Amino acid sequence: MREHLRGRLRRLWPASLLGRLTLVMVAGLLVTQLVANAIWAGQLRSKAQVEAQSAAQYVAHSASAAIRFYRSLPLSYRVLTIQQMREMGGTRFFVQLNHAYVPVKEVAPHPLADSVKATLSATLKSDLPHSPVARLAFAWPDELAVSEDVRLGDLPDAWVQHILLVKPEPAPILVIQTELEPGNWLYMAALMPNPYFLSGNDPWAWDRLALQGLSLAAVLLLCLLVVRWITRPLAALSDAAAAFGQGEHAPPLPETGSREFINTARAFSAMRERIQRYIEDRERLFISISHDLRTPITRLKLRSELLDDEVLRNDFEEDLDELDMMVKGALQCVKDSDIHENPAEIKLDTLLGRLVRSARMAGHEVGFEESGLSVRAKPLALKRAIGNLLDNALYYGKRAEISTRADIGSVSIAVRDHGPGVPEDALASLFDPYMRLEHGREQNDNGMGLGLGIARGVIEAHGGQLILENHPEGGLHATIRLPA
């Protein structure tokens, strides 16, 4: 399970530097924002709790004073007093007298509202210890009933406009109902000192989240631009290194950007020039040495013919033939691995078809089916690499098969022979120069053991792979994988 989780995390982890920096910066910003919001929300809730409790005590003291006042009035005076206060503009409370408790549809449950009601109830009980327990509720204005058959919206505006907030943005209304005498209920409605205390201190309100989201998006956009600006020169450096590794001519890297990249670009350009000079010097040296050695080898062969001792003459000729083969091999290795040509779009059916026709004209049996695939490569170099593999298959296996297929991100060219195969412990050494197995020496005594090494060098110069393995049904199976 743990390994499976690690595998999924590795697949989700971006491969590019741009993706990794972007993911780290985005994750860091999100975590920082969430932690800061959580801390701020905790502080805001704590502050709102303290303020709401203080406001609840203040409202409760005012309500207890109003309850004592109306309880002290005769019943007939209560209605007259309420009417006079309404005509004068009202007091802190909207007051109504009812004959029974009026059911109130409360707002959605909210921890702060519950805390305020608990503080109000405790304070009223403390101020009015001998009075019946008051019933408390918070309700929205449009759903608030003030008597059995009258709603708040049915009342004249003059009665409530200076006491309650009904429009344009309604605020939750505190309703206190208590029984003065049996059959007489005092109904009081008021606003808290902070009318919007339930929503004003909400850290997750949509307007605050929208503002934070816009701020986060702006920061992320700037971070992405900076990361892209930093990594773009690295992508140019990677492309230049890949082009140089495949033998292509790439323009000099621009010396722009940060100081570190400018120094890297200069170091890469200097390294590329040194390597190019080294390759050219090595090529000239090998060609010169190989060419110069052919003349004395030829003279020594002619002089060996003048030896009277036949045994000695045969030994001389055998050593000279071996030396001549080594010189030819060195010259061929340099020429075949350093092919200076431009990459082009190659239709594999055409290229492989020519090789197959030439082999069949020479009397060999080669199986091949067209696939319609194409690759971008150096035509002569790729033909030489595939030709070496096909020659080996025909020399050592008598019969060969060539097939192509398209994989994810690559194109595979497989050459299989029907020979005896290769021992598993010898597969890794087949690419070594002059490496020839006993079966190979018997089948082709003129070979030099350079074909596979040359083929692998050509394929790797194209950014591909050459894989050798024994086929399950017998014979050697060589697979070339090139970028699609």
PDB file of C-alpha atoms in Angstrom, residues 14 111 318 335 391 472:
ATOM      1  CA  PRO A  14       6.086  17.035 -12.473  1.00  0.00           C
ATOM      2  CA  PRO A 111     -22.990  29.462  17.409  1.00  0.00           C
ATOM      3  CA  GLU A 318      49.372 -13.095 -40.965  1.00  0.00           C
ATOM      4  CA  LYS A 335      34.085   7.654 -40.811  1.00  0.00           C
ATOM      5  CA  ASP A 391      24.033  -7.774 -42.407  1.00  0.00           C
ATOM      6  CA  PRO A 472      11.935 -16.390 -27.121  1.00  0.00           C
TER       7      PRO A 472
END
